CSV table of C-alpha atoms and ligand atoms in Angstrom, one decimal:
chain,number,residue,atom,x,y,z
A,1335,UNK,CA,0.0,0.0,0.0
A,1336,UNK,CA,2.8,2.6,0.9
A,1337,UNK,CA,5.1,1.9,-2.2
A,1338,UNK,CA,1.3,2.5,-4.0
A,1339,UNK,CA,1.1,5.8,-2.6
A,1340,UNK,CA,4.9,6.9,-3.4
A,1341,UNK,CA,4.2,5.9,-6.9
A,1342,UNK,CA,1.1,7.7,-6.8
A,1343,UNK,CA,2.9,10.9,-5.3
A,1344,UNK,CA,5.6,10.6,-7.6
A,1345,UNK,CA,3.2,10.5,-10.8
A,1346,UNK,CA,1.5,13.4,-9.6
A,1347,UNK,CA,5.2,15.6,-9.7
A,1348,UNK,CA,5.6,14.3,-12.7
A,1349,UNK,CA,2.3,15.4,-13.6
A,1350,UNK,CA,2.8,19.2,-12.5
A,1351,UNK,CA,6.3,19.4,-13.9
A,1352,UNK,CA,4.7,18.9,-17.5
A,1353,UNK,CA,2.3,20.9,-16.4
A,1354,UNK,CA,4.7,23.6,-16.1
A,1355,UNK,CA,6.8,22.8,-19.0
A,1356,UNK,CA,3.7,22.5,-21.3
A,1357,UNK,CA,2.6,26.5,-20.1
A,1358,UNK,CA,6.5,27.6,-20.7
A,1359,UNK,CA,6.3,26.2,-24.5
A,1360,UNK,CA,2.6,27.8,-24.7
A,1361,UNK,CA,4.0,31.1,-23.2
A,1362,UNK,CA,7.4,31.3,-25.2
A,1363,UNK,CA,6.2,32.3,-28.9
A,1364,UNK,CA,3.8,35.2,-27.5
A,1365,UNK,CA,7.0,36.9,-25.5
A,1366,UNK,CA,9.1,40.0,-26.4
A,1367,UNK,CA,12.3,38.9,-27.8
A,1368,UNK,CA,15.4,40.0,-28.3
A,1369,UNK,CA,19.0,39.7,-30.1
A,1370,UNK,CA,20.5,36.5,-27.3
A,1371,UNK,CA,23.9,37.1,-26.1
A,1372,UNK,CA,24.8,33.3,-26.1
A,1373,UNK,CA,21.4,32.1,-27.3
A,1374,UNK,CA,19.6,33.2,-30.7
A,1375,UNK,CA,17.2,35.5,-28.8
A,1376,UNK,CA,16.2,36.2,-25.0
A,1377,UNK,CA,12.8,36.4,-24.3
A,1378,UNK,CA,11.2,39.1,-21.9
A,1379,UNK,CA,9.3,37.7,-18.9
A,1380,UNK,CA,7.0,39.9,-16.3
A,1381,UNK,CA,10.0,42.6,-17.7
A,1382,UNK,CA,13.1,40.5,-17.1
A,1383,UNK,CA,15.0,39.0,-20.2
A,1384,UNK,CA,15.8,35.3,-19.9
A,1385,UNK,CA,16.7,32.8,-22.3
A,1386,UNK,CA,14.1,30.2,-23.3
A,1387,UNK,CA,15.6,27.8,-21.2
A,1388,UNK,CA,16.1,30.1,-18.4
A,1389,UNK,CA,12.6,31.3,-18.8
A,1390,UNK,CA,11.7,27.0,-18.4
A,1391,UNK,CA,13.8,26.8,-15.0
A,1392,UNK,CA,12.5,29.7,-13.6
A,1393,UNK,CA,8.6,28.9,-14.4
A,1394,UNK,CA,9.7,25.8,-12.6
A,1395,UNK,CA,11.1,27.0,-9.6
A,1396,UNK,CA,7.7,29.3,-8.9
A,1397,UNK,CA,5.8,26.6,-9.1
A,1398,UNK,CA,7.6,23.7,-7.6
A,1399,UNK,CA,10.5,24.7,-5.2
A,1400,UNK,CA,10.0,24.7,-1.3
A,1401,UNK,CA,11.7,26.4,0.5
A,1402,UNK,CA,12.5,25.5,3.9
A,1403,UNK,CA,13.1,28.2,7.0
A,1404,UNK,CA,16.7,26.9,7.5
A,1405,UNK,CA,17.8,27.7,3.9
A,1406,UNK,CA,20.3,29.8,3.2
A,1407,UNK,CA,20.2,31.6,-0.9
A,1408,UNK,CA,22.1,33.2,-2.3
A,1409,UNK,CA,21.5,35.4,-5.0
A,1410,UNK,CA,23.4,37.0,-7.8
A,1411,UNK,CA,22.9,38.3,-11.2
A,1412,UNK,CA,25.1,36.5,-13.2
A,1413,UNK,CA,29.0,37.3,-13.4
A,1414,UNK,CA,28.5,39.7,-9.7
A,1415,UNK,CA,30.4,36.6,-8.5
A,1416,UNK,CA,28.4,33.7,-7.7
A,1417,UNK,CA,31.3,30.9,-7.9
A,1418,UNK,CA,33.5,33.2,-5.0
A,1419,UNK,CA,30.3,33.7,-2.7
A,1420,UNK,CA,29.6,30.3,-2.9
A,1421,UNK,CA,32.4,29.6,-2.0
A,1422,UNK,CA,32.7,31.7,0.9
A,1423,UNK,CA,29.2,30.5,2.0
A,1424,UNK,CA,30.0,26.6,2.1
A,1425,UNK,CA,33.6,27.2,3.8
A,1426,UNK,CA,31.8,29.4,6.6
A,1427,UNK,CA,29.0,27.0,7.3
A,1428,UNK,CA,31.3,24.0,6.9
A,1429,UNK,CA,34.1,25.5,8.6
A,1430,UNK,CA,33.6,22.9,12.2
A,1431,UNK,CA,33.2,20.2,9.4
A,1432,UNK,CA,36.9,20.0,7.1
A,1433,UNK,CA,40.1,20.1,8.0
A,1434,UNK,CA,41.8,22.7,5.8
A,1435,UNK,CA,44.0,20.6,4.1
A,1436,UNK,CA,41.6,17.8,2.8
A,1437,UNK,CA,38.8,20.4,2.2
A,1438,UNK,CA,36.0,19.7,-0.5
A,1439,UNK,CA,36.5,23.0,-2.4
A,1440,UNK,CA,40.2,21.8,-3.3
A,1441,UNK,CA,39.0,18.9,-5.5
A,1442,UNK,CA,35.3,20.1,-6.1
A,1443,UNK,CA,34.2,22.9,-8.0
A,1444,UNK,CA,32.0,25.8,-6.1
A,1445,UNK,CA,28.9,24.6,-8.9
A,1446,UNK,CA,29.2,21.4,-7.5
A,1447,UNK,CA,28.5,21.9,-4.1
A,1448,UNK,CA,26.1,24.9,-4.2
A,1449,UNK,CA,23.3,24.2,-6.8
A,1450,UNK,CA,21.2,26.9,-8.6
A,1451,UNK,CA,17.6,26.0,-7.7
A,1452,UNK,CA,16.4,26.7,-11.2
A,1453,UNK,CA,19.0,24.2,-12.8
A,1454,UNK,CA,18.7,21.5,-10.5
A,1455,UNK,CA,14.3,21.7,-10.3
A,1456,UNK,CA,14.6,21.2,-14.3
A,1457,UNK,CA,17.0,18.4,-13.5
A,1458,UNK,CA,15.4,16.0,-11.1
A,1459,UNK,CA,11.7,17.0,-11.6
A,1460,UNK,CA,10.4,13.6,-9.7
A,1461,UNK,CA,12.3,13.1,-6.3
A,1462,UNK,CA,13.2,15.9,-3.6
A,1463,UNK,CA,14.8,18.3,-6.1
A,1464,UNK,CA,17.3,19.9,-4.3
A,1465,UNK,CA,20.1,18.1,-2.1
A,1466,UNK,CA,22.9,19.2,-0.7
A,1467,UNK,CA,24.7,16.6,0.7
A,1468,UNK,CA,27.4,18.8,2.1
A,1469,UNK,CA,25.7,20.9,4.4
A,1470,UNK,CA,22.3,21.2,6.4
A,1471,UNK,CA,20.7,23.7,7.0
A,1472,UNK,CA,20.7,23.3,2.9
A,1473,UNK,CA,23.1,26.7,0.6
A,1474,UNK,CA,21.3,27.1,-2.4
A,1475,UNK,CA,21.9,30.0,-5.2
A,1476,UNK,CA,19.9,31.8,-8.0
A,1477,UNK,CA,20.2,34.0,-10.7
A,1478,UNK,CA,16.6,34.5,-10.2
A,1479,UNK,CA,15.3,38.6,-9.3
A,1480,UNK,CA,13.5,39.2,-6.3
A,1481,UNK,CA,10.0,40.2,-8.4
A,1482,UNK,CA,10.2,36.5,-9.8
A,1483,UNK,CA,11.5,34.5,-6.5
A,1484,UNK,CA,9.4,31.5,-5.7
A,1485,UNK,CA,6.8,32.3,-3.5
A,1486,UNK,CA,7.8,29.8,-0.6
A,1487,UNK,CA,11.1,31.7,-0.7
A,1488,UNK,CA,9.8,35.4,0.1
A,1489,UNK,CA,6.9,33.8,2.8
A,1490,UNK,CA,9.6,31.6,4.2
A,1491,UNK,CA,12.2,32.6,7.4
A,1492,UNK,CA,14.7,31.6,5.1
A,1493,UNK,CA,17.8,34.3,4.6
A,1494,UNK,CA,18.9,35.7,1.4
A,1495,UNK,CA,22.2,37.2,0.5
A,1496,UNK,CA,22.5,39.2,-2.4
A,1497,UNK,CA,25.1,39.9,-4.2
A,1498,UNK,CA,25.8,42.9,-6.8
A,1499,UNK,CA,28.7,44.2,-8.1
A,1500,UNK,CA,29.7,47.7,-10.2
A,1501,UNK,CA,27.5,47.4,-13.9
A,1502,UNK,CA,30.7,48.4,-15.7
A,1503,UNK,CA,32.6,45.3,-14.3
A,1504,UNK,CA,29.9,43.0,-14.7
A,1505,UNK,CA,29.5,44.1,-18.1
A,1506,UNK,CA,33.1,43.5,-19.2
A,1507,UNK,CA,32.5,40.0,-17.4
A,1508,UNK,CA,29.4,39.1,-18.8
A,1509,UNK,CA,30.6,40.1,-22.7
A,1510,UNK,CA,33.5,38.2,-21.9
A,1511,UNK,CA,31.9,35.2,-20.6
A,1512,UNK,CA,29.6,34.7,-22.6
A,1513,UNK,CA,31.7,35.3,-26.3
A,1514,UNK,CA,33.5,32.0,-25.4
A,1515,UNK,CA,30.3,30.0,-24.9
A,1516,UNK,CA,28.5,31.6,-28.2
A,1517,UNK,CA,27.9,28.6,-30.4
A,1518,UNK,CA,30.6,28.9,-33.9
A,1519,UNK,CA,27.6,29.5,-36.2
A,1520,UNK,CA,26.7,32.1,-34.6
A,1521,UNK,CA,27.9,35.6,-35.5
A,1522,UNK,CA,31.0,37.7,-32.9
A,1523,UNK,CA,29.5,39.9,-30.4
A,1524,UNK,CA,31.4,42.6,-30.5
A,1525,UNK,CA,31.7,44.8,-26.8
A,1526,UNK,CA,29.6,47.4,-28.8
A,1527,UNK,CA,26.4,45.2,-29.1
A,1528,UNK,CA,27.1,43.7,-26.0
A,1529,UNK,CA,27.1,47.3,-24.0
A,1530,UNK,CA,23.8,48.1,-26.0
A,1531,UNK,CA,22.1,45.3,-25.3
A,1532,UNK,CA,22.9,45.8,-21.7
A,1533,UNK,CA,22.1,49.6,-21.3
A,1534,UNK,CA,18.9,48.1,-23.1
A,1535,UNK,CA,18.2,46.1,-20.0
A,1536,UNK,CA,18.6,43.1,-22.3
A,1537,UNK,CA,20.8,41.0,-20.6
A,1538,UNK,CA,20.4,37.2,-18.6
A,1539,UNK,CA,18.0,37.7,-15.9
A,1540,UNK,CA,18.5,41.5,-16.5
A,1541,UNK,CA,17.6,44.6,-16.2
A,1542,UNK,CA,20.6,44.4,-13.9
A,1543,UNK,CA,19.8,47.7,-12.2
A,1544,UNK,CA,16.5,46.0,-11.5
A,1545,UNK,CA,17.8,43.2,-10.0
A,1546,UNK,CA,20.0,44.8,-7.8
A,1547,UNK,CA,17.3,47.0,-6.7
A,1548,UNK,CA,14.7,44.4,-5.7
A,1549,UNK,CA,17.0,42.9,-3.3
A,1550,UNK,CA,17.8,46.3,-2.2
A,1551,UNK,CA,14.4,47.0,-1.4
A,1552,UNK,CA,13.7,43.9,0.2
A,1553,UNK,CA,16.5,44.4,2.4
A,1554,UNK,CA,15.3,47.8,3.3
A,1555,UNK,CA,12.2,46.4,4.4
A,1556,UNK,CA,13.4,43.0,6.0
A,1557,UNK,CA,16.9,43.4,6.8
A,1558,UNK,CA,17.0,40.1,8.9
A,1559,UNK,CA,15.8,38.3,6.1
A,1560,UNK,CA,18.1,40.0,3.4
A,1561,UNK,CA,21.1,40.8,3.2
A,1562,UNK,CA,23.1,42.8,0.6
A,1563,UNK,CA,26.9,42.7,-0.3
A,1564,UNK,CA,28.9,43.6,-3.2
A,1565,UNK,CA,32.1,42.0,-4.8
A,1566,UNK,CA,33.9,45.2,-4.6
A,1567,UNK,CA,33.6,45.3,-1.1
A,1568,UNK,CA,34.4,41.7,-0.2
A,1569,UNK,CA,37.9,42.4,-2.7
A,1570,UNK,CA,38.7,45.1,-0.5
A,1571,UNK,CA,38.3,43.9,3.1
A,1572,UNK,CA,37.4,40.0,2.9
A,1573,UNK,CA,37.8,39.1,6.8
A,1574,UNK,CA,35.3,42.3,8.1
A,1575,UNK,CA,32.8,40.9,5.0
A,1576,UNK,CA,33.0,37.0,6.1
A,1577,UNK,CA,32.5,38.0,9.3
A,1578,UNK,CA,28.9,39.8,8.4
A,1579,UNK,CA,28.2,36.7,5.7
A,1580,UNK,CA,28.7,34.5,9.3
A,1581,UNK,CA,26.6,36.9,11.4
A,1582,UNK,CA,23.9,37.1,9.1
A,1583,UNK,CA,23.6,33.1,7.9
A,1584,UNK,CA,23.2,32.1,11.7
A,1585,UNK,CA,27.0,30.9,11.9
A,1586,UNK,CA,29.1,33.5,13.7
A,1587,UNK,CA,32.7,33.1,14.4
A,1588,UNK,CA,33.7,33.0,17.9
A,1589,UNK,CA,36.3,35.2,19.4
A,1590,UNK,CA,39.0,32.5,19.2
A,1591,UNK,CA,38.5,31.9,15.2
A,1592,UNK,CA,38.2,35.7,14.4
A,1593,UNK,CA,42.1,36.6,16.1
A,1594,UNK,CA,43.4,32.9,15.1
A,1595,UNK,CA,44.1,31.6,11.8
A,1596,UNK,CA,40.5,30.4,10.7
A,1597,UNK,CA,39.6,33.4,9.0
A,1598,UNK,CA,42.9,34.1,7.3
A,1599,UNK,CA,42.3,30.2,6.6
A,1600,UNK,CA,39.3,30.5,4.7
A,1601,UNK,CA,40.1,34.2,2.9
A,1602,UNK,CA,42.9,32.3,1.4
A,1603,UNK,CA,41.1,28.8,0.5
A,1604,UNK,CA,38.9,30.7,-1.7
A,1605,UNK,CA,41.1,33.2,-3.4
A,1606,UNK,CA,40.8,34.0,-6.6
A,1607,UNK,CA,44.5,32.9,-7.0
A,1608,UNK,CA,43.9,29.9,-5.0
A,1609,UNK,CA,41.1,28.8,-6.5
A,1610,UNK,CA,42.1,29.6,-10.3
A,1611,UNK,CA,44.8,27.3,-9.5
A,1612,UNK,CA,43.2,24.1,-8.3
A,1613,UNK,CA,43.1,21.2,-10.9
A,1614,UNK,CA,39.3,21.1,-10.6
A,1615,UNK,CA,38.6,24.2,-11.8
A,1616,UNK,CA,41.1,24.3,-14.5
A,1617,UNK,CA,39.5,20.9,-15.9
A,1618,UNK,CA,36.0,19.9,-15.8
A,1619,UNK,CA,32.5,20.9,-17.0
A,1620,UNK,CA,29.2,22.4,-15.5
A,1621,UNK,CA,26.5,20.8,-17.3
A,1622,UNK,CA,23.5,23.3,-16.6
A,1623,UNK,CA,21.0,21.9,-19.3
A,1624,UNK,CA,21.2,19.5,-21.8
A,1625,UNK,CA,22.2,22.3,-24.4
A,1626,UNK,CA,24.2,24.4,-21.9
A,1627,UNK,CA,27.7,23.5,-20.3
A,1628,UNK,CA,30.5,25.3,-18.9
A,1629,UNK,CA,34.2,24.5,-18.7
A,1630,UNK,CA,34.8,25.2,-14.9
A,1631,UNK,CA,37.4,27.7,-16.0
A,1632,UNK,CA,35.4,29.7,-17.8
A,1633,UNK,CA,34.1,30.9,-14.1
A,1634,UNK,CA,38.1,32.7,-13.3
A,1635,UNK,CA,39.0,35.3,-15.7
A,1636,UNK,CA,40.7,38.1,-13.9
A,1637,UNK,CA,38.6,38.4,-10.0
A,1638,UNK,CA,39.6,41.9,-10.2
A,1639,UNK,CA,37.6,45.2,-9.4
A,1640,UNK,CA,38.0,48.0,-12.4
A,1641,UNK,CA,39.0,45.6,-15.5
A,1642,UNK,CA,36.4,48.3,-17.2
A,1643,UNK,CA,39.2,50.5,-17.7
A,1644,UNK,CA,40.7,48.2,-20.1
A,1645,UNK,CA,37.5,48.3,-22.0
A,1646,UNK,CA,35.6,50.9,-22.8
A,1647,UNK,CA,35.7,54.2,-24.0
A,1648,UNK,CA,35.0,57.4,-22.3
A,1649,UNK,CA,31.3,57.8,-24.3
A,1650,UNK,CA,30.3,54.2,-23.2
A,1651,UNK,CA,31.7,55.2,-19.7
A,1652,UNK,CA,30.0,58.5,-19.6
A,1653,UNK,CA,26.5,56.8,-20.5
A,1654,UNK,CA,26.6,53.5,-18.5
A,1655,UNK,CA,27.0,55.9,-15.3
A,1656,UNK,CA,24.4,58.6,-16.5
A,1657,UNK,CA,21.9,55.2,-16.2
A,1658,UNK,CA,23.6,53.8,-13.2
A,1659,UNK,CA,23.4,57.4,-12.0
A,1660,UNK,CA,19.8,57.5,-12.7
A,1661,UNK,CA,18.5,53.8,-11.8
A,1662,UNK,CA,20.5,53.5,-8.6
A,1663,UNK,CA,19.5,57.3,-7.3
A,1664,UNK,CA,18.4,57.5,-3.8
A,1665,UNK,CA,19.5,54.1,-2.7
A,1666,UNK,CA,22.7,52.6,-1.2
A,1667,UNK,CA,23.8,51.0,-4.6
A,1668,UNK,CA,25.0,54.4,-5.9
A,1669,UNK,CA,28.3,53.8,-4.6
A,1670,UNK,CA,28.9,50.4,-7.3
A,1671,UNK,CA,28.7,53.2,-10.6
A,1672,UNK,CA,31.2,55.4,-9.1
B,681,A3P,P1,35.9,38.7,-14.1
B,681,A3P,O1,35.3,38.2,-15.4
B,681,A3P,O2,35.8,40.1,-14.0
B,681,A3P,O3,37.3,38.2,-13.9
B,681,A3P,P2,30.3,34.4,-11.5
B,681,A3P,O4,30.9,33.5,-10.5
B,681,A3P,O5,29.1,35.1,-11.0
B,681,A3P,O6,30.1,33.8,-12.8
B,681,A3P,O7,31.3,35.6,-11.7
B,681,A3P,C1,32.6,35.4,-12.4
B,681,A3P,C2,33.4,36.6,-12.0
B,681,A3P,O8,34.0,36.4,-10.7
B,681,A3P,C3,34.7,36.7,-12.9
B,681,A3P,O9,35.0,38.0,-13.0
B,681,A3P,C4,35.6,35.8,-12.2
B,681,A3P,O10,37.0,36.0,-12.6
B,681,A3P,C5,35.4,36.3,-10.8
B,681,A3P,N1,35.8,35.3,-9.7
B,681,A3P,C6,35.7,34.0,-9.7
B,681,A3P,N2,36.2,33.4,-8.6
B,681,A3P,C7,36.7,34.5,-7.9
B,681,A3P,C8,37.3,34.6,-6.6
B,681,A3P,N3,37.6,33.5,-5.9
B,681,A3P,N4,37.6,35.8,-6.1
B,681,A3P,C9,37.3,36.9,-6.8
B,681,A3P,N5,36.7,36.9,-8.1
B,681,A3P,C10,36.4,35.7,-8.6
């Protein structure tokens, strides 16, 4: 009788998942679209863009992932630095649980500890769809913007930490990134379609201004819930900023591991020199979906704050800061177009 009901529960999640997918392919034809940056097009969703596929995960996350109080997100447009936080997240909450020298992040790659919940609910549609066999309470990430987050995640106690980083930067990054992943058939992507595109709003889960500044506003309102960092500021003073990423998630360093050599420990652990240089992430693949995978070293270019410089000219400058200027007025972000 009980193996009956299990099947039973497990046709009925199998039932809702099609569900889902079957709205996603009604749903994709009548969309906004757009030149893709990696993809033929991106399609605009309840205004954000999204590839089709994207779109597909995050459809699937609204109406299948649970959230649980003890989660921990985290939540970054892509390229604001998603493979360092998660990183830094896993070491803090694991730090009681590995020895330093036989730790998992020097023979496992950051994407394969921490899952994105919109990749890994496409995955494994039938069973519990997110594991993490590493950690409890369970780390989870998303690219996903706060006006699209699964509702179980903005009713739940769960915490959220955002993190954004300077538009000009994650520009460069995201131009960069995703040139090398652009199929050969399709045509180069020059920086100057790239930085339209983008003041355009028309980038992965973009506008990017609006992502930053729904998680800024949520953390206005519910600052226990969410938390807001950026890239530059963890670059410039790592052992202050892990300190508030322990405070916040629930795991706060006592005095002894603050003045000994656990925080220096886990700065250094995931470096961007360190971690460029581990085997793992100089070999090895993230599969997302079945049409998109990334070679793990495609996630370590330069880690540095201001590679803009290097990049654009002083009319793309002038304009992507008049916008930044504009979109970010008012609120604490101002600081990242400066
Ligand atoms: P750059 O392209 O500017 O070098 P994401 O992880 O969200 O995909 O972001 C990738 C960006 O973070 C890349 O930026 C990458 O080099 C940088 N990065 C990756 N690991 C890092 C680390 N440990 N410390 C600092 N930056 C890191």
């Amino acid at each position: 009788m009980r193996e009956e009901g299990k099947d039973h529960e497990e046709t009925d999640q199998d039932f809702d998942h099609k569900r889902t997918c079957t709205e996603w392919e009604a749903i994709l034809p009548t969309l906004p679209k757009q030149r893709g940056w990696m993809t033929n097009h991106l399609v605009q969703y309840q205004g954000v863009w999204l590839s089709p596929s994207g779109l597909k995960g995050v459809m699937l996350a609204r109406d299948h992932f649970k959230s649980l109080p003890t989660d921990i997100l985290l939540s970054t447009s892509p390229k604001a630095g998603t493979t360092w936080f998660k990183a830094l997240l896993f070491t803090i909450m694991n730090r009681r649980n590995y020895p330093f020298s036989s730790h998992p992040l020097l023979t496992t790659n950051p994407h394969d500890l921490v899952h994105f919940i919109e990749v890994m609910i496409d995955q494994t549609p039938s069973s519990n769809p997110i594991k993490n066999s590493f950690s409890s309470p369970r780390l989870l990430s998303t690219h996903i913007p706060y006006s699209l987050l699964p509702n179980s995640v903005k009713t739940s106690c769960c915490r959220i930490v955002n993190v954004c980083r300077d538009p000009k930067d994650a520009l460069i990054s995201q131009w960069q990134y995703f040139n090398k992943l652009r199929p050969k058939e399709m045509p180069p992507f020059p920086l100057e379609d790239a930085f339209e595109l983008f003041c355009d709003g028309v980038s992965h889960f973009g506008p990017l201004w609006d992502h930053a500044l729904g998680y800024y506003r949520a953390s206005q309102e519910s600052p226990e819930k969410v938390l807001v960092l950026t890239y530059e500021a963890m670059k410039m003073d790592p052992t202050v900023n892990i300190k508030r990423l322990a405070d916040f998630i629930g795991h706060p360093l006592d005095p002894e591991e603050e003045s000994g050599e656990v925080l220096e420990r886990m700065v250094s652990l995931c470096s961007f020199e360190n971690m460029s240089s581990l085997e793992v992430n100089k070999s090895g693949v993230q599969q997302f979906t079945a049409q998109f995978k990334v070679p793990n070293s495609n996630f370590f270019r330069k880690g540095q704050t201001g590679d803009w410089r290097n990049h654009l000219t002083p009319t793309m400058l002038e304009s992507l800061n008049k916008i930044s200027k504009e979109r970010f007025s008012g609120s604490d972000l101002e600081f990242l177009y400066g």
